[in-house]
Short mmCIF file of C-alpha atoms in Angstrom, two decimals:
data_model
loop_
_atom_site.label_atom_id
_atom_site.label_comp_id
_atom_site.label_asym_id
_atom_site.label_seq_id
_atom_site.Cartn_x
_atom_site.Cartn_y
_atom_site.Cartn_z
CA UNK T 1 63.41 231.65 149.50
CA UNK T 2 61.02 230.32 152.16
CA UNK T 3 62.34 229.50 155.60
CA UNK T 4 61.43 226.68 157.93
CA UNK T 5 58.59 227.73 160.23
CA UNK T 6 59.39 228.52 163.84
CA UNK T 7 58.06 225.64 165.98
CA UNK T 8 56.46 228.19 168.30
CA UNK T 9 54.21 229.27 165.41
CA UNK T 10 52.91 225.73 164.77
CA UNK T 11 50.14 226.01 167.32
CA UNK T 12 47.74 223.48 165.82
CA UNK T 13 47.76 219.70 166.16
CA UNK T 14 50.95 218.34 164.62
CA UNK T 15 51.51 215.47 162.24
CA UNK T 16 54.22 212.88 162.85
CA UNK T 17 56.52 214.64 160.38
CA UNK T 18 55.89 218.00 162.02
CA UNK T 19 56.68 216.60 165.47
CA UNK T 20 60.03 215.22 164.32
CA UNK T 21 60.81 218.37 162.33
CA UNK T 22 60.01 220.58 165.32
CA UNK T 23 62.22 218.41 167.53
CA UNK T 24 65.09 218.70 165.06
CA UNK T 25 64.59 222.45 164.79
CA UNK T 26 64.63 222.91 168.56
CA UNK T 27 67.72 220.71 168.77
CA UNK T 28 69.51 222.74 166.12
CA UNK T 29 68.50 226.19 167.35
CA UNK T 30 69.38 225.51 170.99
CA UNK T 31 72.17 222.97 170.55
CA UNK T 32 74.70 224.80 172.71
CA UNK T 33 72.39 225.08 175.73
CA UNK T 34 70.78 221.66 175.36
CA UNK T 35 74.05 219.84 174.71
CA UNK T 36 75.66 221.49 177.73
CA UNK T 37 72.81 220.23 179.92
CA UNK T 38 73.05 216.79 178.29
CA UNK T 39 76.78 216.61 179.08
CA UNK T 40 76.03 217.51 182.68
CA UNK T 41 73.40 214.76 182.82
CA UNK T 42 75.85 212.27 181.32
CA UNK T 43 78.54 213.11 183.87
CA UNK T 44 76.08 212.39 186.68
CA UNK T 45 75.18 209.07 185.05
CA UNK T 46 78.87 208.19 184.77
CA UNK T 47 79.53 208.91 188.46
CA UNK T 48 78.79 205.36 189.72
CA UNK T 49 81.36 203.88 187.36
CA UNK T 50 84.15 205.74 189.12
CA UNK T 51 83.46 203.22 191.89
CA UNK T 52 82.53 200.21 189.76
CA UNK T 53 85.36 200.26 187.19
CA UNK T 54 88.04 198.99 189.67
CA UNK T 55 85.96 195.86 190.40
CA UNK T 56 86.58 194.04 187.08
CA UNK T 57 90.24 195.12 187.13
CA UNK T 58 90.62 193.51 190.56
CA UNK T 59 88.92 190.36 189.28
CA UNK T 60 91.12 190.22 186.17
CA UNK T 61 94.34 190.35 188.19
CA UNK T 62 93.06 187.94 190.87
CA UNK T 63 93.53 190.42 193.70
CA UNK T 64 89.97 190.45 194.95
CA UNK T 65 89.60 191.61 198.54
CA UNK T 66 86.15 190.80 199.94
CA UNK T 67 86.26 193.79 202.28
CA UNK T 68 87.00 196.23 199.44
CA UNK T 69 84.39 194.67 197.17
CA UNK T 70 81.90 194.79 200.02
CA UNK T 71 82.39 198.56 200.20
CA UNK T 72 82.61 199.30 196.47
CA UNK T 73 79.45 197.49 195.41
CA UNK T 74 76.99 199.17 197.84
CA UNK T 75 78.63 202.55 197.21
CA UNK T 76 78.24 201.96 193.48
CA UNK T 77 74.54 201.20 193.82
CA UNK T 78 73.92 204.28 195.96
CA UNK T 79 75.78 206.48 193.51
CA UNK T 80 73.94 204.83 190.63
CA UNK T 81 70.49 205.80 191.88
CA UNK T 82 71.61 209.28 192.93
CA UNK T 83 73.32 209.78 189.57
CA UNK T 84 70.23 208.58 187.73
CA UNK T 85 68.08 211.04 189.68
CA UNK T 86 70.41 213.89 188.68
CA UNK T 87 70.45 212.54 185.12
CA UNK T 88 66.65 212.64 185.01
CA UNK T 89 66.54 216.16 186.41
CA UNK T 90 68.88 217.43 183.71
CA UNK T 91 67.27 215.51 180.87
CA UNK T 92 63.80 216.65 181.93
CA UNK T 93 65.17 220.18 182.14
CA UNK T 94 65.78 220.04 178.37
CA UNK T 95 62.16 219.04 177.79
CA UNK T 96 60.95 221.92 179.95
CA UNK T 97 63.05 224.43 178.01
CA UNK T 98 61.80 223.01 174.69
CA UNK T 99 58.19 223.08 175.86
CA UNK T 100 58.52 226.70 176.97
CA UNK T 101 59.81 227.57 173.51
CA UNK T 102 56.80 225.88 171.93
CA UNK T 103 54.35 227.77 174.16
CA UNK T 104 56.14 231.07 173.49
CA UNK T 105 57.10 231.36 177.17
CA UNK T 106 60.89 230.91 176.92
CA UNK T 107 62.87 230.41 180.10
CA UNK T 108 66.57 230.66 180.72
CA UNK T 109 68.35 227.47 181.70
CA UNK T 110 69.05 228.93 185.13
CA UNK T 111 65.41 229.83 185.79
CA UNK T 112 64.20 226.46 184.53
CA UNK T 113 66.72 224.64 186.71
CA UNK T 114 65.42 226.48 189.79
CA UNK T 115 62.00 225.03 189.02
CA UNK T 116 63.15 221.47 188.31
CA UNK T 117 66.04 220.83 190.72
CA UNK T 118 63.96 220.88 193.95
CA UNK T 119 62.07 217.86 192.56
CA UNK T 120 65.18 215.67 192.63
CA UNK T 121 63.79 213.05 195.01
CA UNK T 122 60.44 213.00 193.23
CA UNK T 123 62.32 212.24 190.01
CA UNK T 124 64.12 209.41 191.81
CA UNK T 125 60.84 207.97 193.08
CA UNK T 126 59.34 208.25 189.59
CA UNK T 127 62.37 206.45 188.15
CA UNK T 128 62.14 203.65 190.72
CA UNK T 129 58.40 203.32 190.14
CA UNK T 130 58.99 203.12 186.39
CA UNK T 131 61.67 200.44 186.96
CA UNK T 132 59.27 198.40 189.09
CA UNK T 133 56.52 198.72 186.49
CA UNK T 134 58.91 197.71 183.71
CA UNK T 135 60.18 194.77 185.72
CA UNK T 136 56.66 193.59 186.45
CA UNK T 137 55.60 193.93 182.82
CA UNK T 138 58.54 191.93 181.50
CA UNK T 139 58.22 189.27 184.20
CA UNK T 140 54.56 188.88 183.30
CA UNK T 141 55.43 188.64 179.61
CA UNK T 142 58.06 185.95 180.18
CA UNK T 143 55.79 183.97 182.52
CA UNK T 144 53.01 183.98 179.94
CA UNK T 145 55.48 182.97 177.23
CA UNK T 146 56.81 180.17 179.46
CA UNK T 147 53.36 178.80 180.28
CA UNK T 148 52.26 178.96 176.65
CA UNK T 149 55.53 177.36 175.57
CA UNK T 150 55.09 174.46 177.99
CA UNK T 151 51.46 173.93 176.99
CA UNK T 152 52.35 174.19 173.33
CA UNK T 153 55.17 171.68 173.80
CA UNK T 154 52.84 169.13 175.41
CA UNK T 155 50.26 169.59 172.67
CA UNK T 156 52.90 169.33 169.95
CA UNK T 157 54.20 166.06 171.43
CA UNK T 158 50.70 164.62 171.68
CA UNK T 159 49.86 165.40 168.03
CA UNK T 160 53.33 165.14 166.54
CA UNK T 161 52.06 162.87 163.76
CA UNK T 162 49.46 165.39 162.60
CA UNK T 163 51.24 168.05 160.54
CA UNK T 164 48.10 170.16 160.06
CA UNK T 165 47.57 170.55 163.81
CA UNK T 166 51.26 171.35 164.32
CA UNK T 167 51.01 174.12 161.71
CA UNK T 168 47.89 175.51 163.42
CA UNK T 169 49.62 175.43 166.80
CA UNK T 170 52.61 177.26 165.33
CA UNK T 171 50.37 179.95 163.84
CA UNK T 172 48.52 180.34 167.15
CA UNK T 173 51.85 180.69 168.99
CA UNK T 174 53.00 183.40 166.55
CA UNK T 175 49.70 185.27 166.88
CA UNK T 176 49.71 185.11 170.69
CA UNK T 177 53.35 186.23 170.82
CA UNK T 178 52.61 189.12 168.47
CA UNK T 179 49.60 190.19 170.55
CA UNK T 180 51.61 190.09 173.79
CA UNK T 181 54.44 192.06 172.21
CA UNK T 182 51.94 194.58 170.87
CA UNK T 183 50.54 195.09 174.38
CA UNK T 184 54.03 195.69 175.77
CA UNK T 185 54.83 198.19 173.01
CA UNK T 186 51.59 200.04 173.73
CA UNK T 187 52.33 200.19 177.44
CA UNK T 188 55.87 201.55 177.05
CA UNK T 189 54.74 203.97 174.35
CA UNK T 190 52.22 205.41 176.79
CA UNK T 191 54.90 205.76 179.46
CA UNK T 192 57.80 207.01 177.34
CA UNK T 193 57.53 210.66 178.50
CA UNK T 194 56.69 209.94 182.14
CA UNK T 195 59.28 212.42 183.49
CA UNK T 196 58.17 215.36 181.32
CA UNK T 197 54.99 216.31 183.24
CA UNK T 198 57.00 216.36 186.47
CA UNK T 199 59.43 218.87 184.95
CA UNK T 200 56.70 221.16 183.63
CA UNK T 201 53.67 220.90 185.89
CA UNK T 202 53.50 221.96 189.52
CA UNK T 203 52.25 220.01 192.55
CA UNK T 204 52.65 216.61 190.92
CA UNK T 205 53.89 213.41 192.54
CA UNK T 206 55.93 210.50 191.21
CA UNK T 207 52.86 208.35 190.57
CA UNK T 208 50.91 211.28 189.10
CA UNK T 209 53.58 212.07 186.51
CA UNK T 210 53.38 208.47 185.27
CA UNK T 211 49.59 208.63 185.25
CA UNK T 212 49.81 211.92 183.34
CA UNK T 213 51.86 210.34 180.57
CA UNK T 214 49.42 207.43 180.50
CA UNK T 215 46.34 209.66 180.21
CA UNK T 216 47.78 212.06 177.63
CA UNK T 217 48.76 209.27 175.24
CA UNK T 218 45.38 207.56 175.44
CA UNK T 219 43.90 207.16 171.93
CA UNK T 220 47.16 208.44 170.41
CA UNK T 221 49.42 205.41 170.84
CA UNK T 222 49.74 204.78 167.10
CA UNK T 223 50.84 208.34 166.32
CA UNK T 224 53.26 208.45 169.24
CA UNK T 225 54.77 205.08 168.32
CA UNK T 226 55.19 206.15 164.69
CA UNK T 227 56.85 209.37 165.86
CA UNK T 228 59.30 207.40 168.02
CA UNK T 229 60.01 205.04 165.13
CA UNK T 230 60.87 207.89 162.77
CA UNK T 231 63.03 209.56 165.44
CA UNK T 232 64.83 206.27 166.06
CA UNK T 233 65.55 205.81 162.35
CA UNK T 234 67.12 209.27 162.28
CA UNK T 235 69.40 208.38 165.22
CA UNK T 236 70.51 204.98 163.89
CA UNK T 237 73.81 206.22 162.34
CA UNK T 238 75.08 207.41 165.72
CA UNK T 239 74.18 204.07 167.34
CA UNK T 240 76.09 202.23 164.61
CA UNK T 241 79.18 204.39 165.11
CA UNK T 242 79.08 203.73 168.87
CA UNK T 243 78.92 199.96 168.33
CA UNK T 244 81.96 200.12 166.04
CA UNK T 245 83.90 202.11 168.66
CA UNK T 246 82.92 199.64 171.40
CA UNK T 247 84.22 196.73 169.30
CA UNK T 248 87.52 198.53 168.68
CA UNK T 249 87.95 199.34 172.37
CA UNK T 250 87.27 195.75 173.35
CA UNK T 251 90.13 194.68 171.09
CA UNK T 252 92.40 197.32 172.61
CA UNK T 253 91.49 196.17 176.13
CA UNK T 254 92.40 192.60 175.20
CA UNK T 255 95.89 193.66 174.12
CA UNK T 256 96.54 196.13 176.97
CA UNK T 257 95.28 193.92 179.79
CA UNK T 258 96.41 190.65 178.22
CA UNK T 259 93.19 189.21 179.61
CA UNK T 260 91.20 186.16 178.69
CA UNK T 261 88.19 187.45 176.71
CA UNK T 262 86.02 184.75 178.30
CA UNK T 263 86.91 185.75 181.87
CA UNK T 264 84.25 187.25 184.11
CA UNK T 265 86.37 190.33 184.86
CA UNK T 266 86.93 191.12 181.20
CA UNK T 267 83.25 190.63 180.37
CA UNK T 268 82.24 192.99 183.17
CA UNK T 269 84.82 195.57 182.08
CA UNK T 270 83.64 195.32 178.46
CA UNK T 271 80.06 195.81 179.62
CA UNK T 272 81.02 198.90 181.62
CA UNK T 273 83.00 200.37 178.71
CA UNK T 274 80.09 199.76 176.36
CA UNK T 275 77.67 201.38 178.79
CA UNK T 276 79.93 204.40 179.30
CA UNK T 277 80.32 204.90 175.55
CA UNK T 278 76.58 204.52 175.19
CA UNK T 279 76.07 207.34 177.67
CA UNK T 280 78.60 209.52 175.84
CA UNK T 281 76.80 208.99 172.54
CA UNK T 282 73.59 209.58 174.44
CA UNK T 283 74.84 213.08 175.26
CA UNK T 284 74.57 213.81 171.53
CA UNK T 285 71.13 212.25 171.19
CA UNK T 286 69.61 213.21 174.54
CA UNK T 287 68.66 216.79 173.52
CA UNK T 288 66.98 215.44 170.37
CA UNK T 289 64.94 212.84 172.25
CA UNK T 290 63.98 215.25 175.03
CA UNK T 291 62.91 217.81 172.43
CA UNK T 292 60.79 215.12 170.74
CA UNK T 293 59.20 214.33 174.10
CA UNK T 294 58.46 218.02 174.65
CA UNK T 295 56.86 218.39 171.23
CA UNK T 296 54.74 215.25 171.71
CA UNK T 297 53.73 216.47 175.18
CA UNK T 298 52.83 219.89 173.78
CA UNK T 299 50.90 218.36 170.88
CA UNK T 300 48.89 216.04 173.10
CA UNK T 301 48.06 218.80 175.56
CA UNK T 302 47.02 221.09 172.73
CA UNK T 303 44.69 218.39 171.41
CA UNK T 304 43.19 217.51 174.80
CA UNK T 305 43.31 220.79 176.72
CA UNK T 306 43.23 223.51 174.09
CA UNK T 307 45.80 225.93 172.80
CA UNK T 308 45.47 228.61 175.46
CA UNK T 309 46.99 226.51 178.21
CA UNK T 310 49.30 227.82 180.89
CA UNK T 311 52.01 225.98 182.77
CA UNK T 312 50.53 224.38 185.85
#
């Protein structure tokens, strides 16, 4: 009976199916190591909520102390960014280990961590830069949508008696919206593995790791997006289970706290619980996604830079 090929032996350009299969194989073969790192990353991401969770409880029971809240909120933000930096270091560590397996240069988790951990603050800067870029992109999208909506509204009012023109305006609005959404999808597809080059390549800055993801995915956006779509479809069952658990916990919180479900405190607490559970489920999916990123990164480098590449 034939066996599944070792992903390290698939040295040529990979199809979408091969990328996902290689990611699944890496996830399965190294589950213990990768999942352990993913749990460590998740614990760092959960750290800020040790500070933030008391805030909605104080609001629910009407015992808010401005001095305490004034200390908890800044501390929570500081811990959030530090925790996210540690989260990125550990998640990128999984991609480095997977990439080393693909290039037949396996590293131990300890050796790989010694290479990645010193870049903690670079990871934080890359994360902040990515947040700023994302914020700017979405603000631009909403501003364009707002302007077009206002202009379209004025035009629709002025020709409200002409059904043919209204239909044309509606079609134009749909086309413009689809084009804008397509541009956003292309941008985020090109940036989806922005932390991976930083984990693998040497002498690279926060801006350069984002530029590296951008340049590697050039002319391959369609393949990368299709790969991410297939990977997402595979992970849907876990997302569904998490949503069911969140709904159950929200009902339990209502009974235990005897809180008004429309109150601000309860809404904040529900949001925190949902986010925490999302991170926990993410610990199961993080190794899979980071392995997918590593395989895509390997595939793109093999296409653009040849197969005899060495780690920079």
